[in-house]
Coordinates of C-alpha atoms in Angstrom, one line a residue:
X1 CA 0.1 0.1 0.0
X2 CA 2.9 2.4 0.6
X3 CA 3.4 5.1 -1.9
X4 CA 6.2 7.6 -2.2
X5 CA 5.1 10.8 -0.6
X6 CA 4.8 13.8 -2.8
X7 CA 5.7 17.5 -2.0
X8 CA 2.3 19.3 -1.7
X9 CA 1.8 21.5 -4.8
X10 CA 1.6 25.3 -4.3
X11 CA -2.2 25.0 -5.0
X12 CA -2.4 22.8 -1.8
X13 CA -0.6 25.2 0.4
X14 CA -2.9 28.1 -0.8
X15 CA -5.8 26.0 -0.2
X16 CA -4.9 25.3 3.5
X17 CA -4.2 28.9 3.9
X18 CA -7.8 29.9 2.4
X19 CA -9.3 27.3 4.8
X20 CA -7.9 29.1 7.8
X21 CA -9.2 32.4 6.6
X22 CA -12.6 30.8 6.1
X23 CA -12.6 29.4 9.5
X24 CA -11.9 32.8 11.1
X25 CA -14.6 34.4 9.0
X26 CA -17.4 31.6 9.4
X27 CA -16.3 29.7 12.4
X28 CA -15.0 31.8 15.3
X29 CA -16.3 35.2 14.5
X30 CA -20.2 34.5 14.9
X31 CA -19.8 33.1 18.3
X32 CA -17.5 35.9 19.4
X33 CA -20.0 38.5 18.1
X34 CA -23.0 36.7 19.8
X35 CA -21.6 36.8 23.3
X36 CA -22.1 40.5 24.2
X37 CA -25.6 41.0 22.8
X38 CA -26.9 37.5 23.8
X39 CA -25.7 37.1 27.4
X40 CA -27.3 40.0 29.1
X41 CA -30.6 39.3 27.4
X42 CA -30.4 35.7 28.5
X43 CA -29.8 36.6 32.1
X44 CA -32.9 38.9 32.2
X45 CA -35.3 36.2 31.2
X46 CA -34.0 33.1 32.6
X47 CA -31.8 31.9 35.4
X48 CA -28.3 31.2 34.0
X49 CA -25.2 30.3 35.9
X50 CA -21.6 29.3 34.7
X51 CA -20.3 26.1 36.2
X52 CA -17.5 23.6 36.2
X53 CA -18.6 20.0 35.4
X54 CA -16.3 17.1 36.2
X55 CA -16.1 15.0 32.9
X56 CA -14.4 11.7 32.3
X57 CA -11.5 11.1 34.6
X58 CA -12.4 14.3 36.5
X59 CA -11.4 16.6 33.5
X60 CA -13.2 20.0 34.1
X61 CA -15.7 21.1 31.5
X62 CA -16.7 24.6 31.4
X63 CA -20.4 24.9 31.1
X64 CA -23.4 27.2 31.5
X65 CA -26.8 26.2 32.7
X66 CA -30.1 27.9 32.0
X67 CA -33.1 27.0 34.1
X68 CA -36.7 28.3 33.5
X69 CA -37.4 31.6 35.2
X70 CA -39.2 31.0 38.5
X71 CA -38.7 27.3 38.4
X72 CA -40.9 25.7 41.3
X73 CA -39.3 23.9 44.1
X74 CA -39.6 20.2 43.5
X75 CA -40.6 20.4 39.9
X76 CA -38.9 18.6 37.2
X77 CA -38.2 19.9 33.7
X78 CA -37.3 18.3 30.3
X79 CA -33.6 18.9 29.8
X80 CA -31.4 19.4 26.8
X81 CA -27.6 18.9 26.9
X82 CA -25.6 20.9 24.2
X83 CA -21.8 20.1 23.6
X84 CA -20.1 22.9 21.7
X85 CA -19.1 22.8 18.1
X86 CA -15.3 22.2 17.1
X87 CA -13.3 25.3 18.3
X88 CA -16.2 27.2 19.6
X89 CA -16.5 28.6 23.1
X90 CA -19.2 27.8 25.8
X91 CA -21.3 30.7 24.9
X92 CA -22.1 29.3 21.5
X93 CA -25.6 28.3 22.2
X94 CA -26.6 31.2 24.4
X95 CA -29.2 32.6 22.2
X96 CA -30.9 29.2 21.6
X97 CA -30.4 28.1 25.2
X98 CA -32.4 31.1 26.4
X99 CA -35.3 30.4 24.1
X100 CA -35.4 26.7 25.1
X101 CA -35.2 27.7 28.8
X102 CA -38.1 30.3 28.2
X103 CA -40.2 27.5 26.9
X104 CA -39.7 25.3 30.0
X105 CA -36.3 23.4 29.4
X106 CA -33.3 23.1 31.7
X107 CA -30.4 23.6 29.2
X108 CA -26.9 22.6 29.8
X109 CA -24.2 23.8 27.3
X110 CA -20.6 22.6 27.9
X111 CA -17.4 23.3 26.2
X112 CA -16.1 20.0 24.6
X113 CA -13.0 18.8 26.2
X114 CA -9.6 20.1 24.8
X115 CA -11.0 23.5 23.6
X116 CA -10.8 27.0 25.2
X117 CA -11.0 26.8 29.1
X118 CA -12.2 23.2 29.3
X119 CA -9.5 20.8 30.3
X120 CA -8.1 17.7 28.6
X121 CA -7.0 17.4 25.0
X122 CA -9.0 17.2 21.7
X123 CA -10.1 13.6 21.1
X124 CA -12.2 14.1 18.1
X125 CA -15.4 12.4 19.3
X126 CA -13.3 9.5 21.0
X127 CA -14.3 7.5 24.0
X128 CA -13.5 10.4 26.4
X129 CA -15.9 12.7 24.6
X130 CA -18.7 10.0 24.8
X131 CA -18.1 9.5 28.6
X132 CA -18.0 13.2 29.0
X133 CA -21.6 13.4 27.7
X134 CA -22.8 10.8 30.2
X135 CA -20.9 12.7 33.0
X136 CA -22.7 15.9 32.2
X137 CA -26.0 14.2 32.3
X138 CA -25.0 12.7 35.8
X139 CA -24.2 16.2 37.0
X140 CA -27.3 17.8 35.5
X141 CA -29.6 15.3 37.2
X142 CA -27.9 15.9 40.5
X143 CA -27.6 19.7 40.3
X144 CA -30.6 20.9 38.4
X145 CA -34.4 20.2 38.3
X146 CA -33.9 18.0 35.4
X147 CA -36.4 15.2 34.6
X148 CA -34.4 11.9 34.4
X149 CA -37.0 10.6 31.9
X150 CA -36.8 13.6 29.5
X151 CA -33.1 14.0 28.5
X152 CA -32.2 15.2 25.1
X153 CA -28.9 16.1 23.4
X154 CA -28.1 18.2 20.3
X155 CA -25.7 20.6 18.8
X156 CA -24.0 21.9 15.7
X157 CA -21.1 20.2 13.9
X158 CA -18.9 18.5 16.6
X159 CA -21.7 18.8 19.0
X160 CA -24.1 16.9 16.6
X161 CA -21.5 14.1 16.2
X162 CA -21.0 13.7 20.0
X163 CA -24.7 13.7 20.6
X164 CA -25.2 10.9 18.0
X165 CA -22.2 8.9 19.6
X166 CA -23.6 9.4 23.0
X167 CA -27.2 8.2 22.0
X168 CA -25.5 4.8 21.2
X169 CA -24.0 4.6 24.7
X170 CA -26.4 6.2 27.1
X171 CA -30.0 4.9 27.3
X172 CA -31.1 8.1 29.1
X173 CA -30.9 10.2 26.0
X174 CA -34.5 10.2 24.4
X175 CA -34.1 12.8 21.7
X176 CA -31.3 14.1 19.5
X177 CA -31.0 17.0 17.2
X178 CA -27.9 16.5 15.3
X179 CA -27.2 19.7 13.0
X180 CA -24.3 19.7 10.3
X181 CA -22.8 16.5 11.9
X182 CA -21.5 13.4 10.6
X183 CA -22.7 9.8 10.5
X184 CA -19.6 8.4 9.0
X185 CA -16.2 10.3 9.6
X186 CA -14.3 8.4 6.9
X187 CA -17.0 8.8 4.3
X188 CA -16.9 12.6 5.2
X189 CA -13.3 13.6 4.8
X190 CA -11.9 10.6 3.0
X191 CA -14.7 9.9 0.4
X192 CA -13.7 8.2 -2.8
X193 CA -10.5 7.3 -1.0
X194 CA -9.4 11.0 -1.4
X195 CA -8.3 13.3 1.4
X196 CA -10.6 16.3 1.6
X197 CA -7.6 18.7 2.1
X198 CA -9.3 22.0 3.0
X199 CA -11.8 20.3 5.3
X200 CA -8.8 18.6 7.2
X201 CA -6.8 21.8 7.1
X202 CA -9.6 23.9 8.5
X203 CA -10.3 21.4 11.5
X204 CA -6.7 21.0 12.3
X205 CA -5.9 24.7 12.0
X206 CA -8.8 25.8 14.2
X207 CA -8.2 23.0 16.6
X208 CA -4.6 24.2 17.0
X209 CA -5.7 27.9 17.4
X210 CA -8.5 27.3 20.1
X211 CA -7.5 24.1 21.9
X212 CA -5.1 21.3 22.5
X213 CA -4.9 18.6 19.9
X214 CA -4.2 15.2 21.5
X215 CA -1.0 13.5 20.2
X216 CA -3.2 10.9 18.4
X217 CA -5.0 13.5 16.5
X218 CA -1.7 15.3 15.6
X219 CA -0.3 12.1 14.2
X220 CA -3.5 11.2 12.4
X221 CA -3.6 14.6 10.7
X222 CA 0.0 14.5 9.8
X223 CA -0.4 11.0 8.2
X224 CA -3.6 12.1 6.5
X225 CA -2.5 15.3 4.9
X226 CA 1.0 13.8 4.2
X227 CA -0.5 10.9 2.2
X228 CA 1.1 8.3 4.3
X229 CA -0.7 5.2 3.0
X230 CA 1.2 2.9 5.2
X231 CA -1.0 4.2 7.9
X232 CA -4.3 4.1 5.9
X233 CA -5.7 1.2 7.8
X234 CA -4.9 2.8 11.1
X235 CA -6.5 6.1 10.1
X236 CA -9.7 4.3 8.9
X237 CA -9.9 2.4 12.2
X238 CA -9.5 5.8 14.0
X239 CA -12.3 7.3 12.1
X240 CA -14.7 4.3 12.4
X241 CA -14.2 4.4 16.2
X242 CA -15.5 8.0 16.1
X243 CA -18.5 7.4 13.7
X244 CA -22.0 7.1 14.9
X245 CA -22.7 4.6 12.0
X246 CA -20.3 2.1 13.8
X247 CA -22.8 2.1 16.7
X248 CA -26.0 2.1 14.7
X249 CA -27.4 -1.1 16.3
X250 CA -27.0 0.3 19.8
X251 CA -28.5 3.6 18.8
X252 CA -31.5 1.9 17.4
X253 CA -31.7 -0.3 20.5
X254 CA -31.6 2.6 22.7
X255 CA -34.5 4.2 20.7
X256 CA -33.7 7.9 20.8
X257 CA -35.7 10.0 18.4
X258 CA -33.2 11.5 16.0
X259 CA -33.6 14.7 14.0
X260 CA -30.7 15.4 11.5
X261 CA -30.1 18.6 9.5
X262 CA -27.4 19.5 7.0
X263 CA -26.5 21.7 4.0
X264 CA -26.3 20.5 0.5
X265 CA -22.9 22.0 0.0
X266 CA -21.3 21.0 3.3
X267 CA -17.6 20.7 2.5
X268 CA -16.7 19.1 5.8
X269 CA -19.5 16.5 6.3
X270 CA -21.1 16.1 2.8
X271 CA -24.9 15.2 2.7
X272 CA -24.5 11.7 1.2
X273 CA -22.9 10.2 4.4
X274 CA -25.7 11.7 6.5
X275 CA -28.5 10.4 4.4
X276 CA -26.9 6.9 4.4
X277 CA -26.9 7.1 8.2
X278 CA -30.5 8.4 8.4
X279 CA -31.7 5.4 6.4
X280 CA -30.2 3.0 8.8
X281 CA -32.1 4.5 11.8
X282 CA -35.1 2.6 12.9
X283 CA -36.7 4.8 15.5
X284 CA -38.5 8.1 15.1
X285 CA -36.4 10.2 12.7
X286 CA -36.3 13.3 10.5
X287 CA -33.9 14.4 7.8
X288 CA -33.6 18.2 6.7
X289 CA -31.3 19.4 4.0
X290 CA -30.9 23.1 3.0
X291 CA -28.8 25.1 0.9
X292 CA -25.3 26.3 2.4
X293 CA -22.0 25.0 3.6
X294 CA -21.0 23.7 6.8
X295 CA -23.1 25.0 9.7
X296 CA -24.3 28.0 7.7
X297 CA -27.8 26.8 7.7
X298 CA -28.0 27.1 11.5
X299 CA -25.7 30.1 11.9
X300 CA -28.3 32.9 12.0
X301 CA -30.1 31.0 14.8
X302 CA -26.9 31.0 16.9
X303 CA -27.1 34.8 16.8
X304 CA -30.7 34.8 18.0
X305 CA -32.3 35.4 14.6
X306 CA -35.2 33.5 13.1
X307 CA -34.0 30.3 11.7
X308 CA -35.9 27.3 10.1
X309 CA -33.4 24.7 11.4
X310 CA -33.6 25.8 15.0
X311 CA -37.4 26.0 14.8
X312 CA -37.4 22.4 13.7
X313 CA -35.1 21.5 16.5
X314 CA -37.4 22.9 19.1
X315 CA -40.4 21.3 17.6
X316 CA -38.5 18.0 17.7
X317 CA -37.6 18.4 21.4
X318 CA -41.1 19.5 22.2
X319 CA -42.7 16.4 20.6
X320 CA -40.3 13.8 22.1
X321 CA -39.3 15.4 25.4
X322 CA -42.5 17.3 26.3
X323 CA -45.0 15.0 24.4
X324 CA -46.6 17.9 22.5
X325 CA -48.6 16.8 19.5
X326 CA -47.2 19.5 17.3
X327 CA -47.3 17.5 13.9
X328 CA -43.5 17.2 13.5
X329 CA -44.0 13.3 13.7
X330 CA -46.8 13.2 11.2
X331 CA -45.2 15.5 8.4
X332 CA -43.1 13.8 5.7
X333 CA -39.9 12.9 7.6
X334 CA -37.5 14.1 4.7
X335 CA -37.6 17.7 4.1
X336 CA -35.5 19.3 1.4
X337 CA -35.1 22.9 0.5
X338 CA -34.1 23.5 -3.1
X339 CA -31.0 25.5 -3.8
X340 CA -32.8 27.1 -6.8
X341 CA -36.3 27.9 -5.6
X342 CA -35.9 28.2 -1.8
X343 CA -39.1 26.0 -1.4
X344 CA -39.5 23.0 0.9
X345 CA -40.4 19.5 -0.5
X346 CA -41.4 16.5 1.6
X347 CA -40.6 12.8 1.0
X348 CA -41.5 9.7 3.0
X349 CA -37.9 8.5 2.9
X350 CA -34.5 9.2 1.3
X351 CA -35.0 6.5 -1.4
X352 CA -37.9 8.5 -2.7
X353 CA -35.9 11.5 -3.4
X354 CA -35.0 11.7 -7.0
X355 CA -36.7 8.3 -7.8
X356 CA -36.7 9.0 -11.5
X357 CA -33.3 8.6 -13.1
X358 CA -32.1 10.1 -16.5
X359 CA -28.9 9.0 -18.0
X360 CA -26.4 11.0 -20.0
X361 CA -24.2 8.9 -22.1
X362 CA -20.5 9.4 -22.0
X363 CA -19.7 8.0 -25.5
X364 CA -16.3 7.7 -27.1
X365 CA -12.9 7.7 -25.7
X366 CA -11.3 10.7 -24.0
X367 CA -7.7 11.0 -22.6
X368 CA -6.6 13.8 -20.3
X369 CA -3.3 14.6 -18.8
X370 CA -3.0 15.1 -15.1
X371 CA -1.3 17.5 -12.6
X372 CA -3.0 20.6 -13.9
X373 CA -6.3 22.3 -12.7
X374 CA -8.4 22.8 -15.7
X375 CA -10.4 25.5 -14.2
X376 CA -13.3 23.2 -13.0
X377 CA -13.3 23.0 -9.3
X378 CA -15.6 22.8 -6.2
X379 CA -14.7 26.1 -4.8
X380 CA -13.3 27.1 -1.4
X381 CA -14.5 25.4 1.9
X382 CA -17.1 27.5 3.8
X383 CA -17.1 30.3 1.3
X384 CA -18.3 29.1 -2.1
X385 CA -21.4 27.3 -0.9
X386 CA -22.3 30.0 1.4
X387 CA -22.3 32.4 -1.7
X388 CA -24.7 29.9 -3.3
X389 CA -26.9 29.9 -0.3
X390 CA -27.3 33.6 0.2
X391 CA -26.7 34.9 -3.4
X392 CA -27.3 31.7 -5.6
X393 CA -23.8 32.2 -7.0
X394 CA -22.2 28.6 -7.0
X395 CA -18.8 28.0 -8.4
X396 CA -18.8 28.4 -12.3
X397 CA -16.6 27.4 -15.3
X398 CA -16.9 28.1 -19.0
X399 CA -17.4 24.8 -20.9
X400 CA -15.9 26.1 -24.1
X401 CA -12.7 27.4 -22.4
X402 CA -12.0 24.2 -20.3
X403 CA -8.7 23.0 -21.9
X404 CA -9.5 19.5 -23.3
X405 CA -6.0 18.5 -22.8
X406 CA -6.7 18.4 -19.0
X407 CA -10.5 18.0 -18.7
X408 CA -12.9 15.5 -20.2
X409 CA -16.3 17.2 -21.1
X410 CA -19.5 15.5 -22.1
X411 CA -22.9 17.4 -22.4
X412 CA -26.5 16.4 -22.6
X413 CA -29.0 17.7 -25.1
X414 CA -30.7 21.0 -24.4
X415 CA -33.6 20.4 -22.1
X416 CA -37.0 21.6 -23.2
X417 CA -38.4 21.6 -19.7
X418 CA -36.7 22.4 -16.2
X419 CA -34.8 19.4 -14.8
X420 CA -35.3 19.2 -11.0
X421 CA -32.2 17.4 -9.8
X422 CA -32.8 15.8 -6.5
X423 CA -30.6 13.4 -4.6
X424 CA -27.3 11.7 -5.7
X425 CA -26.0 11.6 -9.2
X426 CA -23.9 8.6 -10.0
X427 CA -21.0 8.3 -12.5
X428 CA -20.1 4.9 -14.1
X429 CA -17.2 4.7 -16.5
X430 CA -14.2 2.7 -17.6
X431 CA -10.8 4.1 -16.8
X432 CA -7.3 3.2 -18.0
X433 CA -4.3 4.9 -16.4
X434 CA -0.6 5.0 -17.4
X435 CA 0.3 4.8 -13.7
X436 CA -0.8 2.6 -10.9
X437 CA -2.2 5.4 -8.7
X438 CA -4.3 8.3 -9.6
X439 CA -7.0 10.8 -8.7
X440 CA -10.0 12.3 -10.8
X441 CA -12.7 14.7 -9.7
X442 CA -16.0 14.5 -11.5
X443 CA -18.3 17.8 -11.7
X444 CA -21.9 18.1 -12.9
X445 CA -22.7 21.6 -14.3
X446 CA -25.8 23.4 -15.4
X447 CA -24.8 24.9 -18.7
X448 CA -26.5 28.1 -20.0
X449 CA -26.8 29.1 -23.7
X450 CA -23.4 31.0 -23.7
X451 CA -21.6 27.9 -22.2
X452 CA -21.3 29.1 -18.7
X453 CA -21.6 26.2 -16.2
X454 CA -22.9 26.6 -12.7
X455 CA -21.7 23.8 -10.3
X456 CA -24.5 21.4 -9.5
X457 CA -22.3 18.7 -7.6
X458 CA -18.9 17.2 -7.5
X459 CA -16.9 14.4 -5.9
X460 CA -13.4 12.9 -6.0
X461 CA -12.1 9.4 -6.6
X462 CA -8.7 8.0 -6.0
X463 CA -7.2 4.6 -6.9
X464 CA -4.0 2.9 -6.0
X465 CA -2.5 -0.5 -7.0
X466 CA -3.8 -0.6 -10.5
X467 CA -2.0 -2.1 -13.4
X468 CA -1.0 0.5 -15.8
X469 CA -2.7 0.2 -19.2
X470 CA -5.3 -2.2 -17.8
X471 CA -8.9 -0.9 -17.9
X472 CA -11.0 -1.0 -14.7
X473 CA -14.5 0.2 -13.8
X474 CA -15.2 3.3 -11.7
X475 CA -18.4 4.0 -9.9
X476 CA -18.6 7.2 -8.1
X477 CA -21.5 8.9 -6.2
X478 CA -21.6 12.7 -6.5
X479 CA -22.5 14.6 -3.5
X480 CA -26.4 14.9 -3.0
X481 CA -28.1 18.1 -4.0
X482 CA -31.4 19.7 -5.0
X483 CA -31.0 22.0 -7.9
X484 CA -33.3 23.0 -10.8
X485 CA -31.8 23.2 -14.3
X486 CA -33.8 25.8 -16.3
X487 CA -35.3 25.1 -19.6
X488 CA -33.0 25.7 -22.5
X489 CA -29.9 24.6 -20.5
X490 CA -27.8 21.5 -20.7
X491 CA -26.2 19.3 -18.1
X492 CA -22.4 18.7 -18.5
X493 CA -20.1 16.2 -16.8
X494 CA -16.5 17.4 -16.5
X495 CA -13.7 15.3 -15.2
X496 CA -10.3 16.5 -14.4
X497 CA -7.5 15.6 -12.0
X498 CA -6.7 18.6 -9.7
X499 CA -9.0 20.5 -7.3
X500 CA -7.8 22.6 -4.4
X501 CA -10.5 20.9 -2.2
X502 CA -8.7 17.6 -2.3
X503 CA -5.3 16.0 -2.3
X504 CA -4.5 14.4 -5.6
X505 CA -2.4 11.3 -6.2
X506 CA -1.5 11.6 -9.9
X507 CA 2.3 11.0 -10.6
X508 CA 3.8 13.4 -12.9
X509 CA 3.2 12.9 -16.5
X510 CA 0.3 10.4 -15.9
X511 CA -2.6 10.1 -18.3
X512 CA -6.2 8.9 -17.8
X513 CA -8.3 7.5 -20.4
X514 CA -12.0 7.2 -20.1
X515 CA -13.8 4.9 -22.6
X516 CA -17.3 3.4 -23.1
X517 CA -17.1 -0.2 -24.2
X518 CA -20.2 -1.4 -26.0
X519 CA -20.6 -4.2 -23.4
X520 CA -20.4 -1.8 -20.5
X521 CA -21.3 1.8 -21.5
X522 CA -20.3 4.8 -19.5
X523 CA -23.0 7.2 -18.3
X524 CA -23.8 9.7 -15.5
X525 CA -27.1 9.0 -13.9
X526 CA -29.0 12.1 -12.8
X527 CA -31.9 11.7 -10.2
X528 CA -34.8 14.0 -10.9
X529 CA -38.1 14.9 -9.3
X530 CA -40.9 14.7 -12.0
X531 CA -43.6 16.7 -10.2

């Protein structure tokens, strides 16, 4: 499995720098801005106190506790525990905690271990983090008017992942709201056997700036970004240990009601892996996808502004912790918001999304050279898909100007009616490489009359150990989405070999040939909503 390490290209270095800038803009800043405005308001309408909670092994976790104003002696209240997101301080959920407390909940928000003033080291959803969640619940039952039969957990990003993991280890958790989280950590940042460089760079950089990464995390990131394939099995085992999907049987057995929300363009935890995890849940469940990038769909709610995701979160807790019959459990459980129209659509399950498939044939034989970015790319982590969310400006590329020396381009016919893409497009092709290793990135574009393409979806694919000159099949799922292609436009599949979002494994001078044998034609299957 071992491959010679390659020096990271200048585009890679620039990409890591860009992710740190994005982290400062979209990760740390909102929480810092929220504190002065939210904290005084919270104190005026609820009882709030800042406490130290002993976590696993006695590690001190900094926390805040919101109690309903005028809580009656001896009364018990439904309770929600909120672990903070990666790199966020303990005030992250102040605005939402106040709202929940005002409606009758005890809310305990704690700073995840290894970050800010909490003790310990960053364990990335490891056993210590799971044990911390149970310790916080223990403390809450002993020190607040919490009802032991009505405990919920939730959070954004890291808080979402920890909540799902805890639901598989602590039967007391009756409801979970996991926003912008992960079901499978490996399928999130190593999909298609390709390192998601900017995502790993953002997480690693933000962790180092705001916390104390454990030696295990530091080594794993070093091996991951350094393409140390000799450690691939170890890295996969590390990720599986931290993936809720690993504990799906226990989560189902414990029976917590699970609501999950994510963004179509999440460049850290893509929607595919969340949908797959959702499909494995057997208890009460709900899945919501909206436009945006990582945690941007929930961001305005953290500032106390109206927010659909947080409204759904409270409805979920009201139903499964308070027992309110508010209809959230009788609605279609899969709720999607289109990137194009902004309207919501309901489905009975994920398999019903994009049930109609339309194929675009990838005829002929096309050879491209590697190591050069053709101009087609997935954008910048946290920035590009936020622009799509708020301004409907996704990453773009001109189809006529893409250099065919470095990019394969196939286009559909011009559509006479709108094509409502919903779900997961899939690429099937036959690939022949001049080298044993390589990386390709597939993009699906909405192409207008002038040839300008707007990115609909993308995904990377890496191979190792192939025989040079020997064809092999490639099946690749692009990241799920909901996008409307206007009448008069085309869909185009573009394939190249370099994208700043990902680490590529193309040896210098390698060439990739895409063919479509008569016995096994190449195509991209596009999922559509007909009505």
